[in-house]
Structures are given as structure tokens and as C-alpha cells.
């Protein structure tokens, strides 16, 4: 049976003073994070109405901002693409440094360094003959890595939802964090590299002269020249190439197969680089194993339509059990039959609490799916104690001001009270 959990942390002025007096330098990073988490809840206790208003304002702002951005994209697409690409690239750097996500920072620096070099080469005039292939090779590599990373992350999330992580003795929260992280890395860098690839493809094609974003090309395309890279084509369309094949579009223009695939998949172009006739991607990628690449590219294009994508990070807050400042373990479930109802009692014992967090209150609310029964359970005067068990009470505390349930030796115990449907006899 599912339960809706709402957690409120704080102990009034006394509890806040106790948290403020904690010497953070003597604690581990995990304990420091837990204390900051408790301080945040204590600071915002009683602000539920204000928080609801803030959420409504945020939703309204996002809707209005999205409408304005759509108009901007339709009227000035070039400036829109440049500005949103810049914010997608730079905004994560601020959060990375602020939140100390060093793994993301290292990957971001490596990606940015190589991409900056490739972009620099692609925007030079005159264009070096080997630059187009260098650009498409780099961005195609990132595209494939992001595709594989996203697939592995998605599979990890699905395996966790089906409980397969337990076969490898992996905690659900660890498996879910791993899957969500990989999924985020795959989607984020997939969207980012396609934008950079599109920009580089436009610059290179315009420099070569066979492509113009608006208007007629500045050069005439010969049948033996590839309009994407500007190099000679030595293999006929009907011949099997040793290194690379030649591909002819429906408009009869001929290209290196690698170049036209990079132009369409990586560069987000679905038109001929010379005459701008629409390219039939289904005909080009007739192999069933290649079509997922096209669908993945369409997914990235869909995500790109939402500029807010770059700031939607998985913060991994987890459940309240993970964030209690101690170690929580669950006891055995006990059933109590009361007339037509069955009550479930499950002890949650908090132990190994840091001594610096004594006199901290945790107020938890558990509700049944019909929200007809509500119980407020309070933990106070928390400290580490022996691992012992005590008989469970027969009645749940009536309100959030109820007295604390204690072990005889002083260890607090939290009981989960849920209402279940009557048993069938």
C-alpha cells in the first residue's frame, strides 16, 4: 500500500539555536549536508501558503516565458539559437561550481575544450580540406556516446523500477541515481553537440560556397564534388567503395556517404546542401539498426524546443528516510484487526544520531490513499542509543503535539500507521 509522506523539520527557536551552534568543521561532508538540510526545513517551517504561491508564480512564469521564446524563435531564429545555445552551455557551469559537482565539471571542461577547438577550425577562412571530416567525426562520436549513455541510463532506471537491482544487491536509491545521472548526461550532451554541429555545418558549407542559408549558392556544384566537404568524389554511386561509399539523393546530387550522414544526423539538416530539396531520411536509413539513431535525434530536437531544459537538473533529494540525521531501520510489520479495519504498525528506529543534533524535532505525516485518516508523529530529544526493541503501542498519537515514543533506554522510535482495506474471509 502506498502512503503520501510530508516531512517538516524543526524544533522552534531552541532547535534552531542548537543547529546554529554546530561546529561544521568537525563533521563529515555527509553530516554537514544533513545539518544544512535540517536548517533549511527549520527556516521554512510554516511557509506552506507562501510556497504554494511561489510554485504557481513559477508555473505561470515558465508558461509566459515559453510563449515569448517561441515568438522570438519564429521572428529571429539566428539570435535565438545563439543565445539559448550559450545559456545551455554556460548555465550548468554555475550550478556545477556552486554545488561542487566535480565529475560533471571535469566532463564539461573536456567537452568544451575539444568542441571549442573544433568550432575554431570550422569557422576559419579559408577552410582547411580536412576540417569538415574532423568536425563531423568529433560530433558523430559525441552523438554515439550520448546515445549509448542515454540507453544505459534508461535501462538502469527501468531495471530499478522492476526491482532487478536487488539481484545484484544494489540499493534502489543508488541504482536510480546511477540511471538518472546517465540519462541526464546522454540527453544534455546530445542536445548540446547537435547545436554546435549545426552551427559548424552552416559555417563550413557557407565557406565552401555550395550552400547558402538564404539565397543562391556562390559556386556551381560539379557531379564529381561533394557539396558538404568540397572534396572530389572518386567512387561511383553504383560501385562499392573500399573506404567510403558514395550516396545520391532524390535530387540527383551526389555526396560522400559519411558527409551526407553527418549533415543530416549530426548537423540537424533535412535538406540537400546544394538545392535545399527535402531529404527522405527513411530512404537514406533503410537499415532497421540505423533508424533508432534517427529517432534519438528527433528526441533531442524535441528537447531543444524547451530552453528550460538546461536547468532541469536531478538534485537527487531522495526520501525523508535518507535525510534524517542518523541511521533509520525498519522493524517487522504488525497487524491489528479492529472491527472491519486492519491497522499496520511498523517501527522505524532512528539510531547513530550525531550528538550535535540533540533536541531536534522531526514531524512526519502519513496518510492513507483516501486521505480519511491522518496521524501526526513527532520525534524529539534525539540521540544515539542501544539497539533494543519495545512493544508497540495500541493507539496512534492524536496530534503533532503528542508525546514522544521512547525506548526504556532512551532511544526514540517512530511508528508508521497505515490503514488497509478489511481482510477477506
Coordinates of N, CA and C in Angstrom, one line a residue, residues 239-388:
X239 N 29.2 1.7 -57.5 CA 30.4 0.9 -57.1 C 30.4 0.8 -55.6
X240 N 31.1 -0.3 -55.1 CA 31.3 -0.5 -53.7 C 32.6 0.1 -53.3
X241 N 32.6 1.1 -52.5 CA 33.9 1.8 -52.1 C 34.7 1.0 -51.1
X242 N 36.0 1.1 -51.2 CA 36.9 0.4 -50.2 C 36.8 1.1 -48.9
X243 N 37.0 2.4 -48.9 CA 37.0 3.2 -47.7 C 35.6 3.8 -47.4
X244 N 35.0 4.3 -48.4 CA 33.7 5.0 -48.2 C 32.9 4.9 -49.5
X245 N 31.6 4.8 -49.3 CA 30.7 4.8 -50.4 C 30.2 6.2 -50.8
X246 N 29.6 6.2 -52.0 CA 29.0 7.5 -52.5 C 27.5 7.3 -52.5
X247 N 26.8 8.4 -52.1 CA 25.4 8.4 -52.0 C 24.7 9.5 -52.8
X248 N 23.6 9.1 -53.5 CA 22.9 10.0 -54.3 C 21.5 10.3 -53.7
X249 N 21.2 11.6 -53.6 CA 19.9 12.0 -53.0 C 18.8 11.9 -54.1
X250 N 17.6 12.1 -53.7 CA 16.5 12.1 -54.7 C 16.6 13.2 -55.7
X251 N 17.3 14.3 -55.4 CA 17.5 15.4 -56.3 C 18.7 15.1 -57.3
X252 N 19.3 13.9 -57.2 CA 20.4 13.5 -58.1 C 21.7 14.1 -57.7
X253 N 21.8 14.9 -56.6 CA 23.1 15.4 -56.2 C 23.9 14.3 -55.4
X254 N 25.2 14.2 -55.7 CA 26.0 13.1 -55.1 C 26.9 13.6 -54.0
X255 N 27.1 12.8 -52.9 CA 27.9 13.2 -51.8 C 28.6 12.0 -51.3
X256 N 29.7 12.2 -50.5 CA 30.3 11.2 -49.7 C 29.2 10.7 -48.7
X257 N 29.1 9.4 -48.5 CA 28.1 8.8 -47.6 C 28.4 9.4 -46.2
X258 N 29.6 9.4 -45.7 CA 29.9 9.9 -44.4 C 29.5 11.4 -44.3
X259 N 29.7 12.2 -45.3 CA 29.4 13.6 -45.2 C 27.9 13.9 -45.2
X260 N 27.2 13.2 -46.0 CA 25.7 13.4 -46.0 C 25.0 12.9 -44.8
X261 N 25.6 11.8 -44.2 CA 25.0 11.3 -42.9 C 25.3 12.3 -41.8
X262 N 26.6 12.8 -41.8 CA 26.9 13.8 -40.8 C 26.1 15.1 -40.9
X263 N 25.8 15.5 -42.2 CA 25.0 16.6 -42.5 C 23.5 16.5 -41.9
X264 N 23.0 15.3 -42.1 CA 21.6 15.0 -41.8 C 21.4 14.7 -40.3
X265 N 22.3 13.8 -39.8 CA 22.1 13.3 -38.4 C 22.7 14.3 -37.4
X266 N 24.0 14.6 -37.6 CA 24.7 15.4 -36.6 C 24.3 16.9 -36.8
X267 N 24.3 17.3 -38.1 CA 24.1 18.8 -38.3 C 22.6 19.2 -38.3
X268 N 21.7 18.2 -38.1 CA 20.3 18.5 -38.0 C 19.7 19.1 -39.3
X269 N 20.2 18.7 -40.4 CA 19.7 19.2 -41.7 C 18.9 18.1 -42.4
X270 N 17.8 18.5 -42.9 CA 17.0 17.5 -43.7 C 16.7 18.0 -45.1
X271 N 17.6 18.8 -45.6 CA 17.5 19.2 -47.0 C 18.9 19.0 -47.7
X272 N 18.9 19.0 -49.0 CA 20.1 18.9 -49.8 C 21.0 20.1 -49.5
X273 N 22.3 19.9 -49.3 CA 23.2 21.0 -49.0 C 23.3 22.0 -50.2
X274 N 22.9 21.6 -51.4 CA 23.0 22.5 -52.6 C 21.7 23.1 -53.0
X275 N 20.7 22.2 -53.3 CA 19.4 22.7 -53.8 C 18.3 22.9 -52.8
X276 N 18.6 22.4 -51.5 CA 17.6 22.5 -50.4 C 16.4 21.7 -50.6
X277 N 16.4 20.7 -51.5 CA 15.3 19.8 -51.6 C 15.3 18.9 -50.3
X278 N 14.1 18.6 -49.9 CA 13.9 17.8 -48.6 C 14.5 16.4 -48.8
X279 N 15.2 15.9 -47.8 CA 15.8 14.6 -47.8 C 14.9 13.6 -47.1
X280 N 14.7 12.5 -47.8 CA 13.9 11.4 -47.2 C 14.8 10.5 -46.3
X281 N 14.7 10.8 -45.0 CA 15.5 10.1 -44.1 C 15.2 8.6 -44.0
X282 N 14.0 8.2 -44.2 CA 13.6 6.8 -44.2 C 14.3 6.0 -45.4
X283 N 14.4 6.7 -46.5 CA 15.1 6.1 -47.6 C 16.6 6.0 -47.4
X284 N 17.1 7.1 -46.8 CA 18.6 7.1 -46.6 C 19.0 6.0 -45.5
X285 N 18.2 5.9 -44.5 CA 18.5 5.0 -43.4 C 17.5 3.8 -43.5
X286 N 17.6 3.0 -44.5 CA 16.7 1.9 -44.7 C 17.0 0.7 -43.7
X287 N 18.3 0.7 -43.2 CA 18.6 -0.4 -42.3 C 17.9 -0.2 -41.0
X288 N 17.2 -1.2 -40.5 CA 16.4 -1.1 -39.2 C 17.3 -0.7 -38.0
X289 N 18.6 -1.2 -38.1 CA 19.5 -0.9 -37.0 C 19.9 0.6 -36.9
X290 N 19.8 1.3 -38.0 CA 20.2 2.7 -38.1 C 19.0 3.6 -37.7
X291 N 17.8 3.2 -37.8 CA 16.6 4.0 -37.5 C 16.6 4.6 -36.1
X292 N 17.0 3.8 -35.0 CA 17.0 4.4 -33.7 C 17.8 5.6 -33.6
X293 N 18.9 5.7 -34.4 CA 19.7 6.9 -34.3 C 18.9 8.1 -34.8
X294 N 18.0 7.9 -35.8 CA 17.2 9.0 -36.3 C 16.2 9.4 -35.2
X295 N 15.6 8.4 -34.6 CA 14.6 8.7 -33.6 C 15.2 9.4 -32.4
X296 N 16.4 9.0 -32.0 CA 17.1 9.6 -30.9 C 17.4 11.1 -31.3
X297 N 17.8 11.3 -32.5 CA 18.0 12.7 -32.9 C 16.7 13.5 -32.9
X298 N 15.6 12.9 -33.2 CA 14.3 13.6 -33.1 C 13.9 13.9 -31.7
X299 N 14.3 13.0 -30.8 CA 14.0 13.3 -29.3 C 14.9 14.4 -28.9
X300 N 16.1 14.5 -29.3 CA 17.0 15.6 -28.9 C 16.4 16.9 -29.5
X301 N 15.9 16.9 -30.7 CA 15.3 18.1 -31.3 C 14.1 18.5 -30.5
X302 N 13.3 17.6 -30.0 CA 12.1 17.9 -29.2 C 12.5 18.6 -27.9
X303 N 13.6 18.0 -27.3 CA 14.0 18.6 -26.0 C 14.6 20.0 -26.2
X304 N 15.2 20.2 -27.4 CA 15.8 21.5 -27.7 C 14.8 22.6 -27.8
X305 N 13.5 22.3 -28.0 CA 12.5 23.3 -28.1 C 12.1 23.9 -26.8
X306 N 12.6 23.3 -25.7 CA 12.3 23.9 -24.4 C 13.6 24.4 -23.8
X307 N 13.8 25.7 -23.9 CA 15.1 26.3 -23.4 C 15.3 26.0 -21.9
X308 N 14.3 25.7 -21.2 CA 14.4 25.5 -19.7 C 15.1 24.1 -19.5
X309 N 15.3 23.4 -20.6 CA 15.9 22.0 -20.4 C 17.3 22.1 -19.7
X310 N 18.0 23.2 -20.0 CA 19.4 23.2 -19.5 C 19.5 23.4 -17.9
X311 N 18.4 23.8 -17.3 CA 18.5 24.0 -15.8 C 17.6 23.0 -15.1
X312 N 17.2 21.9 -15.8 CA 16.4 20.9 -15.1 C 17.3 19.8 -14.7
X313 N 17.9 20.0 -13.5 CA 18.9 19.0 -13.0 C 18.3 18.1 -12.0
X314 N 18.8 16.9 -12.0 CA 18.3 15.9 -11.0 C 19.2 16.1 -9.7
X315 N 18.5 16.7 -8.7 CA 19.2 17.0 -7.5 C 19.4 15.8 -6.6
X316 N 18.5 14.8 -6.8 CA 18.7 13.6 -6.0 C 18.4 13.7 -4.5
X317 N 17.3 14.4 -4.2 CA 17.0 14.6 -2.8 C 16.6 13.3 -2.1
X318 N 15.9 12.4 -2.8 CA 15.6 11.2 -2.2 C 14.4 11.3 -1.2
X319 N 14.2 10.3 -0.4 CA 13.1 10.3 0.6 C 13.5 10.8 1.9
X320 N 12.6 11.0 2.8 CA 12.9 11.6 4.1 C 13.7 10.7 4.9
X321 N 13.6 9.4 4.7 CA 14.3 8.4 5.5 C 15.8 8.6 5.3
X322 N 16.2 8.9 4.0 CA 17.7 9.1 3.7 C 18.2 10.4 4.4
X323 N 17.3 11.4 4.6 CA 17.8 12.7 5.1 C 17.6 12.9 6.6
X324 N 17.1 11.9 7.3 CA 17.1 12.1 8.7 C 18.6 12.0 9.2
X325 N 18.9 12.8 10.2 CA 20.3 12.9 10.6 C 20.7 11.7 11.5
X326 N 20.7 10.5 10.9 CA 21.0 9.4 11.7 C 20.8 8.2 10.8
X327 N 20.8 7.0 11.3 CA 20.5 5.8 10.5 C 19.2 5.2 11.0
X328 N 18.3 5.0 10.0 CA 17.0 4.5 10.3 C 16.8 3.1 9.8
X329 N 16.3 2.2 10.6 CA 16.0 0.9 10.2 C 14.6 0.5 10.5
X330 N 14.0 -0.4 9.7 CA 12.6 -0.7 9.9 C 12.4 -2.1 10.6
X331 N 11.5 -2.1 11.5 CA 11.2 -3.4 12.2 C 10.2 -4.2 11.4
X332 N 9.7 -5.3 12.1 CA 8.7 -6.1 11.4 C 7.3 -5.5 11.5
X333 N 6.5 -5.8 10.5 CA 5.2 -5.2 10.4 C 4.2 -6.0 11.3
X334 N 3.4 -5.3 12.0 CA 2.4 -6.0 12.9 C 1.0 -5.6 12.5
X335 N 0.1 -6.5 12.4 CA -1.3 -6.3 12.0 C -2.1 -6.3 13.3
X336 N -3.1 -5.3 13.3 CA -4.1 -5.3 14.4 C -5.4 -5.2 13.7
X337 N -6.3 -6.1 14.0 CA -7.6 -6.2 13.5 C -8.6 -5.5 14.4
X338 N -9.2 -4.4 13.9 CA -10.1 -3.7 14.8 C -11.5 -3.6 14.0
X339 N -12.3 -4.5 14.3 CA -13.6 -4.5 13.6 C -13.5 -4.8 12.1
X340 N -13.9 -3.9 11.3 CA -13.8 -4.1 9.8 C -12.5 -3.6 9.2
X341 N -11.6 -3.0 10.1 CA -10.4 -2.5 9.6 C -9.1 -3.2 10.0
X342 N -8.1 -3.2 9.3 CA -6.8 -3.8 9.6 C -5.8 -2.6 9.7
X343 N -5.2 -2.5 10.8 CA -4.1 -1.5 11.0 C -2.7 -2.1 10.9
X344 N -1.8 -1.4 10.2 CA -0.5 -1.9 10.1 C 0.4 -1.0 11.0
X345 N 1.3 -1.6 11.8 CA 2.2 -0.9 12.6 C 3.6 -1.4 12.2
X346 N 4.5 -0.4 11.9 CA 5.9 -0.8 11.5 C 6.8 0.2 12.3
X347 N 7.7 -0.3 13.2 CA 8.6 0.6 13.9 C 9.7 1.0 13.0
X348 N 10.0 2.3 13.0 CA 11.2 2.9 12.4 C 12.1 3.5 13.5
X349 N 13.2 2.8 13.7 CA 14.1 3.2 14.8 C 15.3 4.0 14.3
X350 N 15.4 5.2 14.9 CA 16.5 6.1 14.5 C 17.6 5.9 15.5
X351 N 18.8 5.7 14.9 CA 20.0 5.5 15.8 C 21.2 6.1 15.1
X352 N 22.3 6.0 15.9 CA 23.6 6.6 15.4 C 23.5 8.1 15.0
X353 N 22.7 8.8 15.8 CA 22.5 10.2 15.6 C 23.7 11.0 16.1
X354 N 24.1 12.0 15.3 CA 25.2 12.8 15.8 C 24.8 13.5 17.1
X355 N 25.7 13.5 18.1 CA 25.4 14.2 19.4 C 25.1 15.7 19.2
X356 N 25.6 16.3 18.1 CA 25.4 17.7 18.0 C 23.9 18.1 17.6
X357 N 23.1 17.0 17.2 CA 21.8 17.3 16.8 C 20.7 16.9 17.8
X358 N 21.1 16.9 19.1 CA 20.1 16.7 20.1 C 19.1 17.8 20.2
X359 N 17.9 17.5 20.7 CA 16.8 18.5 20.8 C 16.3 19.0 19.5
X360 N 16.4 18.1 18.4 CA 15.8 18.5 17.1 C 14.5 17.7 16.9
X361 N 13.5 18.4 16.5 CA 12.2 17.8 16.2 C 12.0 17.4 14.8
X362 N 11.4 16.3 14.5 CA 11.1 15.9 13.2 C 9.6 15.5 13.2
X363 N 8.8 16.2 12.4 CA 7.3 16.0 12.4 C 7.0 15.3 11.1
X364 N 6.4 14.2 11.1 CA 6.1 13.4 9.9 C 4.6 13.2 9.8
X365 N 4.0 13.2 8.6 CA 2.6 13.0 8.4 C 2.4 11.8 7.4
X366 N 1.6 10.8 7.8 CA 1.3 9.7 7.0 C -0.2 9.7 6.7
X367 N -0.6 9.5 5.5 CA -2.0 9.5 5.1 C -2.3 8.3 4.3
X368 N -3.5 7.8 4.5 CA -4.0 6.6 3.7 C -4.4 7.2 2.3
X369 N -4.5 6.3 1.3 CA -4.8 6.8 -0.1 C -6.1 7.6 -0.2
X370 N -7.1 7.3 0.7 CA -8.3 8.0 0.6 C -8.3 9.3 1.4
X371 N -7.2 9.5 2.1 CA -6.9 10.7 3.0 C -8.1 10.9 4.0
X372 N -8.6 9.8 4.5 CA -9.6 9.9 5.5 C -9.1 9.8 6.9
X373 N -7.9 9.2 7.0 CA -7.2 9.1 8.3 C -5.9 9.8 8.3
X374 N -5.5 10.6 9.3 CA -4.3 11.3 9.3 C -3.7 11.2 10.7
X375 N -2.4 10.9 10.8 CA -1.8 10.8 12.1 C -0.5 11.7 12.0
X376 N -0.3 12.4 13.1 CA 0.9 13.2 13.2 C 1.8 12.5 14.2
X377 N 3.1 12.2 13.8 CA 4.0 11.6 14.7 C 5.2 12.5 14.9
X378 N 5.7 12.6 16.1 CA 6.7 13.6 16.4 C 7.9 12.8 17.0
X379 N 9.1 13.2 16.6 CA 10.3 12.7 17.2 C 11.0 13.9 17.8
X380 N 11.4 13.8 19.1 CA 12.1 14.9 19.7 C 13.2 14.3 20.6
X381 N 14.0 15.1 21.2 CA 15.1 14.7 22.0 C 15.9 13.5 21.5
X382 N 16.4 13.7 20.2 CA 17.0 12.6 19.5 C 18.5 12.4 20.0
X383 N 18.9 11.2 20.2 CA 20.3 10.9 20.5 C 20.5 9.4 20.2
X384 N 21.8 9.1 20.0 CA 22.1 7.7 19.8 C 21.9 6.9 21.0
X385 N 21.4 5.6 20.8 CA 21.1 4.8 21.9 C 21.3 3.3 21.5
X386 N 21.1 2.4 22.4 CA 21.3 1.0 22.2 C 20.2 0.5 21.2
X387 N 20.5 -0.6 20.5 CA 19.6 -1.2 19.5 C 18.7 -2.2 20.2
X388 N 17.7 -1.7 20.8 CA 16.7 -2.6 21.5 C 15.4 -2.4 20.9

